[in-house]
CSV table of C-alpha atoms in Angstrom, one decimal:
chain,number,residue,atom,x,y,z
C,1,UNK,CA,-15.3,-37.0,-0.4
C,2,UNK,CA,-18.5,-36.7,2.1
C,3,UNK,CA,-20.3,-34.0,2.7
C,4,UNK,CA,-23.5,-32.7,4.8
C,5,UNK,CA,-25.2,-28.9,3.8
C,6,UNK,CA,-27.5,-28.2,6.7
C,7,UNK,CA,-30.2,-25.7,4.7
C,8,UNK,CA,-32.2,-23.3,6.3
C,9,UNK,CA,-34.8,-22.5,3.3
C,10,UNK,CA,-35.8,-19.2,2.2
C,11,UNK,CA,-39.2,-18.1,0.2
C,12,UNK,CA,-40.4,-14.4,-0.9
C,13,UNK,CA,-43.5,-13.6,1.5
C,14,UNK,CA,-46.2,-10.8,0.2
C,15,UNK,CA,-43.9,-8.0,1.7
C,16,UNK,CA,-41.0,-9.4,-0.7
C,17,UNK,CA,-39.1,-10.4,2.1
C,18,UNK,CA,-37.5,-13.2,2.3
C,19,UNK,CA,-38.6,-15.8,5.0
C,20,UNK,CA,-37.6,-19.1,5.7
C,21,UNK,CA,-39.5,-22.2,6.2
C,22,UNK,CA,-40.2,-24.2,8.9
C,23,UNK,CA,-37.5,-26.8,9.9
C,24,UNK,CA,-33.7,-27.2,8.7
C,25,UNK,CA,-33.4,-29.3,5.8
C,26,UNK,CA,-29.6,-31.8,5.9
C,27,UNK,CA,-28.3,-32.8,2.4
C,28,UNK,CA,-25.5,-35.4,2.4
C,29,UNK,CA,-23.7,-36.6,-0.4
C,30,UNK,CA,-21.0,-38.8,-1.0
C,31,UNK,CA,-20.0,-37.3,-4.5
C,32,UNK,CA,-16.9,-35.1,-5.1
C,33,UNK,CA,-19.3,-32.6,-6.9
C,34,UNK,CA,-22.9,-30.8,-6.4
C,35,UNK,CA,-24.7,-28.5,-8.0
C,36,UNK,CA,-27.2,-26.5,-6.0
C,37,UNK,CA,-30.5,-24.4,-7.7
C,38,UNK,CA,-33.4,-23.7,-6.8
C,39,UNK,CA,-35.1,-26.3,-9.0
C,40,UNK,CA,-32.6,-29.1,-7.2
C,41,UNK,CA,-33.6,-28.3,-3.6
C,42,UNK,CA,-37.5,-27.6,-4.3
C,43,UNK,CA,-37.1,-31.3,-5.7
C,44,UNK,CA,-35.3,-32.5,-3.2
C,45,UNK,CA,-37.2,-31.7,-0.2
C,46,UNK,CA,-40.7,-31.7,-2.3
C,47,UNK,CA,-42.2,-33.7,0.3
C,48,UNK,CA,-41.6,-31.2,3.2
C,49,UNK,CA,-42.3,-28.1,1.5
C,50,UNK,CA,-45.2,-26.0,0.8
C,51,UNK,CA,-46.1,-26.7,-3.1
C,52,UNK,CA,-47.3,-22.9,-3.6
C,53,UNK,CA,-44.1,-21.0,-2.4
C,54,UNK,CA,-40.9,-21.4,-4.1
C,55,UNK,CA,-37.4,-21.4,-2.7
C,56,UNK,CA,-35.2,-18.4,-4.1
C,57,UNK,CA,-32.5,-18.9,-1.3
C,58,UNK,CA,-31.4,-20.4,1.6
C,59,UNK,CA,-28.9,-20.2,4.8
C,60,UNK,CA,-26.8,-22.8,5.5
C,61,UNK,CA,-24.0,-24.4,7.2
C,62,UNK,CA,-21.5,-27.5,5.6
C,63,UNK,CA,-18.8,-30.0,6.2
C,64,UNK,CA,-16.7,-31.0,3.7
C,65,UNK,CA,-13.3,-31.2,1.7
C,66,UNK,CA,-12.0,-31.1,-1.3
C,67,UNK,CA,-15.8,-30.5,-3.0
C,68,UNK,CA,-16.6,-29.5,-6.5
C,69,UNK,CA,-19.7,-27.0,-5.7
C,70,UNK,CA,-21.8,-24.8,-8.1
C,71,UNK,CA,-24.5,-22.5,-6.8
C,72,UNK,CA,-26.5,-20.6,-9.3
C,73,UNK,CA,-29.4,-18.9,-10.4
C,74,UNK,CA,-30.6,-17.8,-6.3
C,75,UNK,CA,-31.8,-14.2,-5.1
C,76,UNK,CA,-29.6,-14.8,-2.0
C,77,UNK,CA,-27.6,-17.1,0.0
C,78,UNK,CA,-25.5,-17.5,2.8
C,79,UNK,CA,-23.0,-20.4,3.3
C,80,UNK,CA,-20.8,-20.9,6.2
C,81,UNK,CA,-18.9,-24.0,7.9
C,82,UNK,CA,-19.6,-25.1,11.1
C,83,UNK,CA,-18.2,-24.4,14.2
C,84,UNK,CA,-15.0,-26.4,14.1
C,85,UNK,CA,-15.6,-28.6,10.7
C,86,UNK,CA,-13.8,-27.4,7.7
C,87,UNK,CA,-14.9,-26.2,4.4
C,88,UNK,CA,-12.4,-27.2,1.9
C,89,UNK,CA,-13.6,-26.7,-1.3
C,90,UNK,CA,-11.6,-27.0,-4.7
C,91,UNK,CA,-13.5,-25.3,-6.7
C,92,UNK,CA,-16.3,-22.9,-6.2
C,93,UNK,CA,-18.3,-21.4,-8.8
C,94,UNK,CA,-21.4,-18.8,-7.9
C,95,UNK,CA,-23.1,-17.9,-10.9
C,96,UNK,CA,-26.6,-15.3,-11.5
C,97,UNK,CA,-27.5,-14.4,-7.9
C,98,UNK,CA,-29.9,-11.9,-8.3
C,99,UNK,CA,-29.2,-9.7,-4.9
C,100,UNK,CA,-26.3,-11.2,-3.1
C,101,UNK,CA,-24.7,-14.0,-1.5
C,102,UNK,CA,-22.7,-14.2,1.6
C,103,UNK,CA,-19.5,-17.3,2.3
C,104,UNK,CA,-17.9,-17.5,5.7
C,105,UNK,CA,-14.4,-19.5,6.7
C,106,UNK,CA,-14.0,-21.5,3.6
C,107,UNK,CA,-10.7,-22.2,2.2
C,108,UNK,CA,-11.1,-22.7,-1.2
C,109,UNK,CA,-8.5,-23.5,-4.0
C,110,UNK,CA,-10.2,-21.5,-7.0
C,111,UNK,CA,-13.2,-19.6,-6.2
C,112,UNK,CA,-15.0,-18.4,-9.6
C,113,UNK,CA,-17.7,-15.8,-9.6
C,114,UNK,CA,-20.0,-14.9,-11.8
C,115,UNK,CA,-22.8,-11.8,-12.3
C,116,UNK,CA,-23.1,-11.7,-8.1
C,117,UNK,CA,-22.6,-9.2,-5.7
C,118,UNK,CA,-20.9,-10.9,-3.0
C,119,UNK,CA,-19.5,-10.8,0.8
C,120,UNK,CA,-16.5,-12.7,1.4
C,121,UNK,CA,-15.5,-13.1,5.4
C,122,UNK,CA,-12.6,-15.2,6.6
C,123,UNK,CA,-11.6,-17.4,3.7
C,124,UNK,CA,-8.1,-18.5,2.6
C,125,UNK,CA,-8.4,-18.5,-1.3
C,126,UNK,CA,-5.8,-19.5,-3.3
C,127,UNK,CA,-7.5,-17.9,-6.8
C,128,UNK,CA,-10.7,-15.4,-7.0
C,129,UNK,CA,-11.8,-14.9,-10.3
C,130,UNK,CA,-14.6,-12.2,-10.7
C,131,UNK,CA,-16.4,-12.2,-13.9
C,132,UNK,CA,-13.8,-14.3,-15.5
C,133,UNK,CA,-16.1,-16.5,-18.0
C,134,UNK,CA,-18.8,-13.3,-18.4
C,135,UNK,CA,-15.6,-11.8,-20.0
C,136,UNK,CA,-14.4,-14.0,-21.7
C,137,UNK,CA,-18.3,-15.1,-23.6
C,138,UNK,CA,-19.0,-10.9,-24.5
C,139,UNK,CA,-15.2,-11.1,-26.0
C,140,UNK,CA,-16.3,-14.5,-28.2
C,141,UNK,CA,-19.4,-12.7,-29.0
C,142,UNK,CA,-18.5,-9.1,-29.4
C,143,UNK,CA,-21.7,-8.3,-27.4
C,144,UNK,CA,-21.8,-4.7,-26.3
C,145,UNK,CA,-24.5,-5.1,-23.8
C,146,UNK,CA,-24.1,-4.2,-20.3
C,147,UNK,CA,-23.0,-6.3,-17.8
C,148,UNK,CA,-25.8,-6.4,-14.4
C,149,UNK,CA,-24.0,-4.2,-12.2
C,150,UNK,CA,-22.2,-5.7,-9.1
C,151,UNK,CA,-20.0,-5.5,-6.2
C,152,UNK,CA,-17.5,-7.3,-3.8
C,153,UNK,CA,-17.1,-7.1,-0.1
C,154,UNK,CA,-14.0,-8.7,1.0
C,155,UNK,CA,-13.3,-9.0,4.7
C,156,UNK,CA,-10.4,-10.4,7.4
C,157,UNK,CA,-9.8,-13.0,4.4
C,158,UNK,CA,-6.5,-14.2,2.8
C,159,UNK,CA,-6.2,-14.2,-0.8
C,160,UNK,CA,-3.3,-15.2,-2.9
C,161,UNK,CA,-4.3,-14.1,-6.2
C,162,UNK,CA,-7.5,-12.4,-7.4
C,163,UNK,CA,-8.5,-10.6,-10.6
C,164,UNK,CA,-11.4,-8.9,-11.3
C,165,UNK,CA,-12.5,-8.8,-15.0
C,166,UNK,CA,-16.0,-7.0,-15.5
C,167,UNK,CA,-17.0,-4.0,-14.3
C,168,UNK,CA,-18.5,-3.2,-10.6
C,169,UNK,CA,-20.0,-0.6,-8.6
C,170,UNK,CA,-17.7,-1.0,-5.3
C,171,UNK,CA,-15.0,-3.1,-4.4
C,172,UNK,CA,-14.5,-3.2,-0.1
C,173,UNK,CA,-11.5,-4.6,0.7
C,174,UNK,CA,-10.9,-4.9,4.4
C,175,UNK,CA,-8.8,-6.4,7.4
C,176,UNK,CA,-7.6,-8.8,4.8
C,177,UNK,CA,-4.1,-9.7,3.0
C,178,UNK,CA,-3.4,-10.5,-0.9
C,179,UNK,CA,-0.4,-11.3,-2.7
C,180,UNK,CA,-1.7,-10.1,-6.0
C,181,UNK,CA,-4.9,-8.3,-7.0
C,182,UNK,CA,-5.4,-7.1,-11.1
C,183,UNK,CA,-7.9,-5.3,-12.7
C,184,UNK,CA,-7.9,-6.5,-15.8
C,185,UNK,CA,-8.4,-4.0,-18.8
C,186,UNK,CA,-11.8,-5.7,-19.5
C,187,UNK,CA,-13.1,-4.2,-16.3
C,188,UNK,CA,-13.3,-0.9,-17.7
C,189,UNK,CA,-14.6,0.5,-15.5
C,190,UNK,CA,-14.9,0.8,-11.4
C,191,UNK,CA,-16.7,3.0,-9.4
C,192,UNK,CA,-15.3,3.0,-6.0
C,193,UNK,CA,-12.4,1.0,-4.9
C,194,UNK,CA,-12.1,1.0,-0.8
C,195,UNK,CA,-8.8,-0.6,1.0
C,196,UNK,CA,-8.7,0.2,4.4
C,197,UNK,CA,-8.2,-1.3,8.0
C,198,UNK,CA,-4.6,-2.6,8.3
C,199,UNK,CA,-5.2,-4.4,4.6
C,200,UNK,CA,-1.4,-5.8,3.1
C,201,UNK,CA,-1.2,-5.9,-0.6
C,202,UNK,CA,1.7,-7.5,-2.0
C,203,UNK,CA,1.0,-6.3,-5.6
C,204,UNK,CA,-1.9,-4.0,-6.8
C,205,UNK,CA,-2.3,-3.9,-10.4
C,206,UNK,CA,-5.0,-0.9,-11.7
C,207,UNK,CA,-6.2,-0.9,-15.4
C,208,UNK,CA,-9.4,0.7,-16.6
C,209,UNK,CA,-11.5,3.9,-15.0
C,210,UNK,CA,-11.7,4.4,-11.3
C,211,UNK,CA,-14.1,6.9,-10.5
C,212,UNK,CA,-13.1,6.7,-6.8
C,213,UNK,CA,-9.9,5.2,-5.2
C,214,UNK,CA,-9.6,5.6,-1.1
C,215,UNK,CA,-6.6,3.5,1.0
C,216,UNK,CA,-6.5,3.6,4.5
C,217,UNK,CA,-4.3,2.9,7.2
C,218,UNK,CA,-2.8,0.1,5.0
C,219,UNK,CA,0.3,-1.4,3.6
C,220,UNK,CA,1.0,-1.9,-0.2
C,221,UNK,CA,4.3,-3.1,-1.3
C,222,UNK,CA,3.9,-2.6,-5.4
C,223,UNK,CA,0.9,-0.5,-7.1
C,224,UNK,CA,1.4,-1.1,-10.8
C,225,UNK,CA,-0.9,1.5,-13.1
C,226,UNK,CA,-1.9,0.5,-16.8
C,227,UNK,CA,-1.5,2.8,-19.5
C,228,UNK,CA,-5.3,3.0,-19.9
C,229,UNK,CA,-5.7,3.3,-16.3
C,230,UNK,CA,-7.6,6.9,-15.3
C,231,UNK,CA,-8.3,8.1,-11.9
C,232,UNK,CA,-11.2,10.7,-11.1
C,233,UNK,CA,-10.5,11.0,-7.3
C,234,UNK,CA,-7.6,9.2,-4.9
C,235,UNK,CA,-7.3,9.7,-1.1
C,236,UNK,CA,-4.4,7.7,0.8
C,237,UNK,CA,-4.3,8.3,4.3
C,238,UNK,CA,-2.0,6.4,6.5
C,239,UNK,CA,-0.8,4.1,4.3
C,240,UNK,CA,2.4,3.1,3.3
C,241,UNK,CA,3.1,2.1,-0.6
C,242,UNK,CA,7.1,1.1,-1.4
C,243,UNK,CA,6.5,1.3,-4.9
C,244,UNK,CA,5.2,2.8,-7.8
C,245,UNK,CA,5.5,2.2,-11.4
C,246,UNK,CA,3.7,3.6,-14.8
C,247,UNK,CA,2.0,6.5,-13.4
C,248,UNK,CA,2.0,9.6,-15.4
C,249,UNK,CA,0.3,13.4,-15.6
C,250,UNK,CA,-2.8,11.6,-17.9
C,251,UNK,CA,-3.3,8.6,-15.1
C,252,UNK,CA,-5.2,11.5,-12.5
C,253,UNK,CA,-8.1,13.5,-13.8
C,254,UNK,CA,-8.6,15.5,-10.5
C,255,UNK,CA,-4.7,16.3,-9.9
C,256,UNK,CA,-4.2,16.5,-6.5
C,257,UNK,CA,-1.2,17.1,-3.7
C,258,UNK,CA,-1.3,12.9,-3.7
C,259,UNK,CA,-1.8,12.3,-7.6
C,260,UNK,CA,1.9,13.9,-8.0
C,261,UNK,CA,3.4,12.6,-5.1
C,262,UNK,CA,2.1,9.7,-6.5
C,263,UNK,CA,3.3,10.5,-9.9
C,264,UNK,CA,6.4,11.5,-8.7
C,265,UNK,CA,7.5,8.2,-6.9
C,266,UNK,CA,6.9,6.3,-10.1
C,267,UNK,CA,9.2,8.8,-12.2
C,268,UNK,CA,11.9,7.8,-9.5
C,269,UNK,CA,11.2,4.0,-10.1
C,270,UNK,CA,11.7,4.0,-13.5
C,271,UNK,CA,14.1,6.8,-13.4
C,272,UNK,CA,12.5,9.6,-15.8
C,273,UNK,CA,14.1,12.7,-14.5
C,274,UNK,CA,11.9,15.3,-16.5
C,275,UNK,CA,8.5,13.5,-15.5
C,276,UNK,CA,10.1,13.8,-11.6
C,277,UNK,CA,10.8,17.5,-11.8
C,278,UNK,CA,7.5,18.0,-13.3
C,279,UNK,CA,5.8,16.3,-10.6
C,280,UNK,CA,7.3,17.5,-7.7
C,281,UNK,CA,6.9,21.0,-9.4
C,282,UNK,CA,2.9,20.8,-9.5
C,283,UNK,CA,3.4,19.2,-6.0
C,284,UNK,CA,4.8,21.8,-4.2
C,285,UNK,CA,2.8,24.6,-6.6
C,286,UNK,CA,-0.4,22.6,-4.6
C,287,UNK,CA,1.9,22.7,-1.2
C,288,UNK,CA,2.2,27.1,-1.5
C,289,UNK,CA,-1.5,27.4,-2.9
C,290,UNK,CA,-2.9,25.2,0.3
C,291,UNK,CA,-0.4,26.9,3.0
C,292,UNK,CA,-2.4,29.1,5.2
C,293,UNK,CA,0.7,31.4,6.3
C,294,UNK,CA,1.4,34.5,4.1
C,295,UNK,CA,4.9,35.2,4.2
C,296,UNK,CA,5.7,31.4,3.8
C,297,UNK,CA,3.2,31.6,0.8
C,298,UNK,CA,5.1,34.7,-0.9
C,299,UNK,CA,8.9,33.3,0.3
C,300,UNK,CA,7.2,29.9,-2.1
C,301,UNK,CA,5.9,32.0,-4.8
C,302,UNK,CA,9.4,33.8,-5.4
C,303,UNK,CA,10.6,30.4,-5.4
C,304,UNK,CA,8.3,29.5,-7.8
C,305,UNK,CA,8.6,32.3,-10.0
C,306,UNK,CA,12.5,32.4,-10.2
C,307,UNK,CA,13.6,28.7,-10.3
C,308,UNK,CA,10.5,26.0,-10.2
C,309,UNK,CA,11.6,25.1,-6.6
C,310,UNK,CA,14.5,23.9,-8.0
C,311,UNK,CA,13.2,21.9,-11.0
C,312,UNK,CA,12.8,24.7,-13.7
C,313,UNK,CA,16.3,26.1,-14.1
C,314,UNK,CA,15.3,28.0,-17.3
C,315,UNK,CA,13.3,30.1,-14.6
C,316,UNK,CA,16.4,31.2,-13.1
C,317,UNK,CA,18.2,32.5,-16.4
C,318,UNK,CA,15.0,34.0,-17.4
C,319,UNK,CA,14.8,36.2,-14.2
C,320,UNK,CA,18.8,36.9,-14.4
C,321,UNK,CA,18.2,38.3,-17.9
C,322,UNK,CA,15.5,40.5,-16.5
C,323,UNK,CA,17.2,42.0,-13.7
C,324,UNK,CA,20.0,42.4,-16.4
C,325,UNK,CA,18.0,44.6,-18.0
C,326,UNK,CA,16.0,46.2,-15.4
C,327,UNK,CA,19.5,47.4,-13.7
C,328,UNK,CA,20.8,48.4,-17.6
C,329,UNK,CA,18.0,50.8,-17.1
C,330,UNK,CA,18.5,51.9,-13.7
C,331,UNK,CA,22.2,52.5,-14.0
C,332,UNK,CA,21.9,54.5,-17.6
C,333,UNK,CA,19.0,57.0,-15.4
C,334,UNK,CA,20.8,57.4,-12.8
C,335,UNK,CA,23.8,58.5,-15.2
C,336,UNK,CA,21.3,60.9,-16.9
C,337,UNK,CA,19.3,62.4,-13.9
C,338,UNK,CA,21.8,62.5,-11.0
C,339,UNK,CA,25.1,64.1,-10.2
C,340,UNK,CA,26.6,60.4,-9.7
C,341,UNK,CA,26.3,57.5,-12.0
C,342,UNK,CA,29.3,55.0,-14.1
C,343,UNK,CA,32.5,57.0,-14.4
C,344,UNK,CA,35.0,55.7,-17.0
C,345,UNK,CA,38.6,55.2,-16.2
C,346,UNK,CA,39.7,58.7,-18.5
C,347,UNK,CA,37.1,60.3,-15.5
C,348,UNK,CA,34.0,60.5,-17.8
C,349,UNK,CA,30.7,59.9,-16.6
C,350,UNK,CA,29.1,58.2,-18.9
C,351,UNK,CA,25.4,59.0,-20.6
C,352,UNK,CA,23.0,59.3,-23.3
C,353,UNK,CA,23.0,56.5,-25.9
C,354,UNK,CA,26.8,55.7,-25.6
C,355,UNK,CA,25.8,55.3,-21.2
C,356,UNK,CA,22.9,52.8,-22.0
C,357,UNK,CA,26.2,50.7,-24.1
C,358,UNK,CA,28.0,51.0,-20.7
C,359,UNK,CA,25.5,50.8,-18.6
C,360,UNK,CA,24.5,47.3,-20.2
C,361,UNK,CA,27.8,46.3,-20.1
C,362,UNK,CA,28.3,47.0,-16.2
C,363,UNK,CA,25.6,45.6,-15.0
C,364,UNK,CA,26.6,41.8,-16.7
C,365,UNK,CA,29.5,42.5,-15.1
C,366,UNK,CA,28.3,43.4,-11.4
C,367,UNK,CA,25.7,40.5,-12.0
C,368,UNK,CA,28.3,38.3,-12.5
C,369,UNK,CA,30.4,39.6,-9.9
C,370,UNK,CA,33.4,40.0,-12.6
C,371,UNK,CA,34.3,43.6,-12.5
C,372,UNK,CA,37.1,44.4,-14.2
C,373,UNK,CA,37.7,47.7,-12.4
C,374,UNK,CA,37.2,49.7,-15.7
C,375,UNK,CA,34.3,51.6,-14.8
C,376,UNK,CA,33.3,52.4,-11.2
C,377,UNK,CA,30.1,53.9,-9.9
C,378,UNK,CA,29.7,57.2,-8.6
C,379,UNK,CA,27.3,58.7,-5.7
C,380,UNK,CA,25.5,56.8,-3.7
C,381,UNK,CA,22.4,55.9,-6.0
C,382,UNK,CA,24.6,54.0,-8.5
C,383,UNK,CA,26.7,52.4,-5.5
C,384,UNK,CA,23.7,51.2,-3.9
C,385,UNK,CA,22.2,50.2,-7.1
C,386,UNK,CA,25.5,48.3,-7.8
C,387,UNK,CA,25.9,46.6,-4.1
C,388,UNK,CA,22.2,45.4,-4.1
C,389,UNK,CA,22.9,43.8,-8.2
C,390,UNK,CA,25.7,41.8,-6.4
C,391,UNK,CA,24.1,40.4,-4.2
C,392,UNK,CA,21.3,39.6,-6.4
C,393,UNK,CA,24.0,37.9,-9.0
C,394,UNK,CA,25.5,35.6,-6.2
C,395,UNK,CA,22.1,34.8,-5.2
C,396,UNK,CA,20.7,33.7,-8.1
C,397,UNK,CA,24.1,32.2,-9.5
C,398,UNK,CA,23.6,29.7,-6.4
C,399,UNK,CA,20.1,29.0,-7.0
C,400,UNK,CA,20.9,28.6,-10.9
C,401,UNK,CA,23.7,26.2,-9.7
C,402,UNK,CA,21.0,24.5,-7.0
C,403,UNK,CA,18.5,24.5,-10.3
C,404,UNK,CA,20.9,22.6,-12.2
C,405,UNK,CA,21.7,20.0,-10.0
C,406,UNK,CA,18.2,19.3,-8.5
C,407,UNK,CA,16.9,19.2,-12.5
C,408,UNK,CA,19.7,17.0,-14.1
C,409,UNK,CA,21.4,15.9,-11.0
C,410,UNK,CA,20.6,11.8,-9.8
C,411,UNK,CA,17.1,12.3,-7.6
C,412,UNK,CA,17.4,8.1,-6.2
């Protein structure tokens, strides 16, 4: 199909800037394909150019559909359609542009790109493949050389499917909708990943390093986390995600109040009970530590310390076998050193070694609130001593009962 690029050439002045030269330069073609470099256009337009100064990029503005285009090998670029033509393009492929490039309101049916930073504004693509053949040569050549570093910009555009498989520096997505984004495991490694301003991600699939993840005021339906996949820092804020899957305690370096609520949604989804009560454990551990008011913090830590919040119910029988033995104790001094104490049913009160037998045994029983009636306490030290053990044993037989079921119980 036709097509007409309207150029606006760019050289490198002596202040390494770049600067265009005089006049607008029109390319037409009637082939389905082109291939634009720097070597093409300074041969094209030969006769209107200055023979000293060498084009390393260009603006420009084109009309077509359905074209095959190639740009490589530039310093910069920028290509846009104009003002009501279209750009339909069914395959683009940027390849080895030194600085960046820049597209605006194409609609392109595979979009490849290669070594380039890039800025992509109001397109509809249907596939965007980043570093997909850079990939796939180090793999055939088992090179371990470093890739150039790069990034992508991605603004109020439409994507259906995009994967990113070499590493990059920052990745901006923006004002802009996707049905599927994947890191790839090739890309190793990413060093700050930005989705923010009303962005809708249909499925986000994270593999590789992140050093920084941030997602704002946005809408993901389905994050999906490798098992290589390692996060330094996350911050959501304001954004819905319905689901999460394959996120564990080794996914989050720094763990944070997010990284186990995180954590803790994708234990529901998969439905792994122990990795749920761990999370929401550290969770709300995070929650008491950050809380600013003291008696809420200490009414947290005794839930902490005596059942997990709910989670650890080997807590709970750990502290009831303490204050087991702390009122054994109590009850066996008060029998030695007061006039009161445990009084038998013969009328003995009960002490020395044979007391510390009975006092055990009464203060299982008050715990449990079982008395049998066969001893009784005596004075008002042992009966308040007894009184406050009861309530202690109905308390903490509720919470061990509340443990159970919050631990073991179903949590969908």
């Amino acid at each position: 199909m036709p097509a007409l690029i309207e150029f606006e050439l760019l050289f490198e002045n002596e202040e390494k800037k770049y600067t265009p030269f005089e006049g607008k330069f029109q390319l037409p073609t009637t082939e389905n394909s082109l291939t634009l470099t720097p070597e093409f256009l300074q041969q094209k337009f030969s006769n209107y150019l200055e023979s000293d100064k060498k084009i390393i990029g260009f603006n420009a503005h084109i009309d077509c559909d359905k074209l095959i285009l190639v740009i490589k090998d530039f310093s910069y670029f920028t290509l846009q359609k104009f003002g009501l033509s279209s750009a339909n393009v069914s395959l683009l492929k940027v390849l080895d542009i030194s600085d960046f490039f820049r597209i605006n309101g194409f609609s392109v049916e595979r979009f490849d790109i290669e070594r380039s930073s890039n800025l992509i504004v109001n397109c509809d693509i249907q596939e965007l493949n980043l570093g997909i053949e850079t990939n796939y040569n180090n793999l055939r050549n088992s090179s371990p050389e470093s890739l150039q570093e790069t990034w992508t910009d991605i603004r109020e555009s439409k994507i259906n499917k995009a994967r990113l498989f070499v590493p990059q520096t920052r990745i901006n997505i923006q004002n802009s909708t996707c049905k599927r984004f994947v890191f790839e495991g090739s890309a190793k490694s990413i060093d700050d990943l930005h989705i923010w301003e009303n962005t809708l991600l249909d499925t986000l699939t994270l593999s590789g390093h992140f050093k920084k993840i941030k997602i704002k005021h946005s809408t993901i339906n389905k994050v999906l986390f490798s098992n290589n996949t390692q996060i330094n820092d996350i911050d959501i804020d304001s954004t819905i995600i319905e689901n999460i899957h394959n996120a564990n305690e080794n996914t989050f370096i720094n763990k944070t109040i997010d990284n186990w609520s995180l954590i803790a949604e994708s234990a529901k989804s998969s439905n792994n009970s122990s990795l749920y009560s761990m999370a929401n454990f550290e969770y709300l551990k995070l929650e008491r530590k950050s809380n600013p008011k003291i008696f809420q913090k200490l009414l947290n830590l005794s839930m902490e310390l005596t059942s997990g919040y709910g989670y650890k119910p080997s807590r709970t029988v750990g502290t009831s076998l303490l204050i087991w033995v702390l009122f054994t104790g109590l009850y066996w001094l008060i029998s030695k050193y007061t006039y009161g104490g445990l009084r038998l049913l013969n009328g003995e009160i009960i002490s020395g070694l044979k007391g510390l037998g009975y006092s055990a045994y009464f203060s299982l029983i008050t715990f449990t609130t079982t008395s049998f009636g066969d001893i009784t306490p005596v004075g008002l030290w042992a009966k308040l001593t007894a009184g406050i053990q009861t309530l202690l044993g109905i308390s903490f037989m509720s919470l061990f009962i509340f443990a159970l079921t919050k631990r073991y119980g179903s949590f969908k």
